[in-house]
């Protein structure tokens, strides 16, 4: 009888692990789909910007927002200009880490947030690899109080904020003390 109970106990632990694996597999496609949507929207908007803004900037909302074609060879907010290879390599490494780490993610919100970061990174990497811009990224949204950015940059920032917000909302489960 004891052997059967041990086997049942092991089975229930295995079924819990199987349930987690199924849930993780369930959100992984959401992460990939989110990344694909972000990357496609980013590339489409950049192509529109390249075609529409070559003759000059366009003011929107009474000049509060300007669509202005610029090229960024650095990282976010124009940091470390002139090192596009470094940012391409960093983006590809981070993309790989997200794909590996996300296999253990069970929450849909986390999958979407990581998908936004991944899609944004891949959108900017596509510029560095596929566009003949010397490794630079197309930026075109100018708020006049913030560096010029694109859809990929927005997705990365929102995704990181969501990851931080979701992480802050999780509370560690209390652990019993020595007397319990």
Short mmCIF file of C-alpha atoms in Angstrom, two decimals:
data_model
loop_
_atom_site.label_atom_id
_atom_site.label_comp_id
_atom_site.label_asym_id
_atom_site.label_seq_id
_atom_site.Cartn_x
_atom_site.Cartn_y
_atom_site.Cartn_z
CA UNK A 1 0.00 0.00 0.00
CA UNK A 2 2.81 2.37 0.86
CA UNK A 3 4.30 1.92 -2.63
CA UNK A 4 0.97 2.83 -4.24
CA UNK A 5 0.68 5.96 -2.12
CA UNK A 6 4.18 7.02 -3.07
CA UNK A 7 3.40 6.43 -6.72
CA UNK A 8 0.19 8.47 -6.42
CA UNK A 9 2.09 11.28 -4.73
CA UNK A 10 4.68 11.27 -7.47
CA UNK A 11 1.92 11.22 -10.05
CA UNK A 12 0.25 14.28 -8.58
CA UNK A 13 3.54 16.18 -8.56
CA UNK A 14 4.06 15.16 -12.18
CA UNK A 15 0.52 16.25 -13.10
CA UNK A 16 1.13 19.67 -11.53
CA UNK A 17 4.33 19.99 -13.57
CA UNK A 18 2.46 18.84 -16.69
CA UNK A 19 -0.21 21.46 -16.04
CA UNK A 20 2.42 24.18 -15.79
CA UNK A 21 4.06 22.98 -18.99
CA UNK A 22 0.71 23.03 -20.83
CA UNK A 23 -0.03 26.55 -19.57
CA UNK A 24 3.44 27.72 -20.57
CA UNK A 25 2.97 26.22 -24.04
CA UNK A 26 -0.39 27.97 -24.19
CA UNK A 27 1.09 31.44 -23.67
CA UNK A 28 4.20 30.94 -25.81
CA UNK A 29 2.23 31.31 -29.06
CA UNK A 30 0.76 34.54 -27.62
CA UNK A 31 4.28 35.86 -27.05
CA UNK A 32 5.33 34.95 -30.61
CA UNK A 33 2.14 36.41 -32.11
CA UNK A 34 2.57 39.65 -30.15
CA UNK A 35 6.18 39.93 -31.28
CA UNK A 36 5.19 39.31 -34.91
CA UNK A 37 2.43 41.95 -34.82
CA UNK A 38 4.75 44.53 -33.25
CA UNK A 39 7.55 43.83 -35.74
CA UNK A 40 5.20 44.01 -38.75
CA UNK A 41 3.47 47.21 -37.59
CA UNK A 42 6.89 48.72 -36.88
CA UNK A 43 8.23 47.87 -40.35
CA UNK A 44 5.06 49.06 -42.12
CA UNK A 45 5.09 52.41 -40.28
CA UNK A 46 8.79 52.88 -40.99
CA UNK A 47 8.23 52.20 -44.68
CA UNK A 48 5.38 54.73 -44.69
CA UNK A 49 7.64 57.24 -42.94
CA UNK A 50 10.43 56.69 -45.48
CA UNK A 51 8.02 57.29 -48.36
CA UNK A 52 5.97 60.13 -46.87
CA UNK A 53 8.52 62.17 -44.97
CA UNK A 54 11.41 62.42 -47.43
CA UNK A 55 10.13 65.85 -48.56
CA UNK A 56 9.87 67.17 -45.01
CA UNK A 57 8.23 66.88 -41.63
CA UNK A 58 4.47 66.84 -41.00
CA UNK A 59 3.00 68.55 -37.93
CA UNK A 60 0.05 66.91 -36.18
CA UNK A 61 -2.24 68.11 -33.40
CA UNK A 62 -1.32 71.75 -33.82
CA UNK A 63 2.39 70.95 -33.87
CA UNK A 64 2.32 68.97 -30.61
CA UNK A 65 3.58 65.94 -32.55
CA UNK A 66 5.78 66.09 -35.61
CA UNK A 67 6.45 63.22 -37.96
CA UNK A 68 10.10 63.78 -38.83
CA UNK A 69 12.37 61.29 -40.56
CA UNK A 70 15.58 60.66 -38.62
CA UNK A 71 18.11 57.85 -38.42
CA UNK A 72 19.59 56.51 -35.20
CA UNK A 73 22.88 54.61 -35.19
CA UNK A 74 22.81 54.25 -31.41
CA UNK A 75 20.55 52.77 -28.82
CA UNK A 76 17.41 54.03 -27.17
CA UNK A 77 17.17 57.79 -26.95
CA UNK A 78 20.21 58.13 -29.21
CA UNK A 79 22.65 56.79 -26.63
CA UNK A 80 26.07 55.62 -27.81
CA UNK A 81 25.73 56.87 -31.39
CA UNK A 82 27.92 55.23 -33.99
CA UNK A 83 27.82 51.68 -32.56
CA UNK A 84 25.07 49.98 -34.59
CA UNK A 85 26.87 46.60 -34.55
CA UNK A 86 26.93 46.59 -30.76
CA UNK A 87 23.19 47.24 -30.60
CA UNK A 88 22.43 44.61 -33.22
CA UNK A 89 24.41 42.01 -31.28
CA UNK A 90 22.82 43.03 -27.96
CA UNK A 91 19.34 42.87 -29.51
CA UNK A 92 19.90 39.38 -30.89
CA UNK A 93 21.27 38.12 -27.57
CA UNK A 94 18.34 39.63 -25.65
CA UNK A 95 15.85 38.17 -28.16
CA UNK A 96 17.35 34.73 -27.60
CA UNK A 97 17.20 35.14 -23.83
CA UNK A 98 13.55 36.22 -24.00
CA UNK A 99 12.65 33.17 -26.09
CA UNK A 100 14.36 30.84 -23.61
CA UNK A 101 13.07 32.59 -20.48
CA UNK A 102 9.51 32.84 -21.83
CA UNK A 103 9.17 29.07 -22.01
CA UNK A 104 8.56 29.16 -18.26
CA UNK A 105 6.08 32.04 -18.37
CA UNK A 106 2.53 31.06 -17.45
CA UNK A 107 0.71 34.41 -17.36
CA UNK A 108 -0.77 35.90 -20.51
CA UNK A 109 0.13 39.44 -19.45
CA UNK A 110 3.78 38.52 -19.09
CA UNK A 111 3.71 36.80 -22.48
CA UNK A 112 2.29 39.94 -24.12
CA UNK A 113 4.83 42.18 -22.36
CA UNK A 114 7.75 39.98 -23.40
CA UNK A 115 6.31 39.76 -26.92
CA UNK A 116 6.27 43.55 -27.12
CA UNK A 117 9.92 43.74 -26.09
CA UNK A 118 10.88 40.96 -28.49
CA UNK A 119 8.90 42.41 -31.41
CA UNK A 120 10.33 45.88 -30.83
CA UNK A 121 13.86 44.54 -30.70
CA UNK A 122 13.34 42.50 -33.86
CA UNK A 123 11.79 45.49 -35.65
CA UNK A 124 14.83 47.63 -34.93
CA UNK A 125 17.18 44.75 -35.75
CA UNK A 126 15.46 44.40 -39.12
CA UNK A 127 16.35 48.02 -39.87
CA UNK A 128 19.98 47.44 -38.94
CA UNK A 129 20.19 44.29 -41.08
CA UNK A 130 17.83 44.73 -44.04
CA UNK A 131 17.72 48.45 -44.75
CA UNK A 132 20.63 50.08 -46.51
CA UNK A 133 21.10 52.66 -43.77
CA UNK A 134 24.55 51.78 -42.46
CA UNK A 135 23.13 49.94 -39.45
CA UNK A 136 20.90 52.82 -38.45
CA UNK A 137 17.26 52.61 -37.33
CA UNK A 138 14.43 54.69 -38.82
CA UNK A 139 12.82 57.00 -36.24
CA UNK A 140 9.97 59.39 -37.06
CA UNK A 141 7.78 60.37 -34.08
CA UNK A 142 8.89 63.66 -32.52
CA UNK A 143 7.09 64.84 -29.38
CA UNK A 144 9.50 67.80 -29.01
CA UNK A 145 10.27 66.95 -25.38
CA UNK A 146 11.49 63.39 -25.97
CA UNK A 147 13.99 61.92 -28.42
CA UNK A 148 12.52 60.94 -31.79
CA UNK A 149 11.31 57.33 -31.73
CA UNK A 150 9.39 54.65 -33.64
CA UNK A 151 6.79 51.93 -33.00
CA UNK A 152 9.47 49.41 -31.97
CA UNK A 153 10.89 51.79 -29.37
CA UNK A 154 7.38 52.39 -27.99
CA UNK A 155 6.69 48.66 -27.77
CA UNK A 156 9.96 48.05 -25.93
CA UNK A 157 9.29 50.79 -23.38
CA UNK A 158 5.67 49.71 -22.79
CA UNK A 159 6.73 46.05 -22.59
CA UNK A 160 9.43 46.76 -20.01
CA UNK A 161 6.98 48.86 -17.95
CA UNK A 162 4.46 45.99 -18.05
CA UNK A 163 7.09 43.45 -16.98
CA UNK A 164 8.03 45.69 -14.04
CA UNK A 165 4.37 46.34 -13.13
CA UNK A 166 3.43 42.66 -13.30
CA UNK A 167 6.53 41.72 -11.30
CA UNK A 168 5.71 44.29 -8.62
CA UNK A 169 2.13 42.98 -8.34
CA UNK A 170 3.32 39.45 -7.59
CA UNK A 171 3.83 38.92 -3.91
CA UNK A 172 6.03 36.15 -2.67
CA UNK A 173 4.07 33.49 -0.83
CA UNK A 174 4.74 33.56 2.90
CA UNK A 175 7.05 30.85 4.11
CA UNK A 176 6.37 29.20 7.42
CA UNK A 177 8.85 30.08 10.12
CA UNK A 178 10.85 27.56 12.14
CA UNK A 179 8.02 27.00 14.65
CA UNK A 180 5.38 26.01 12.05
#
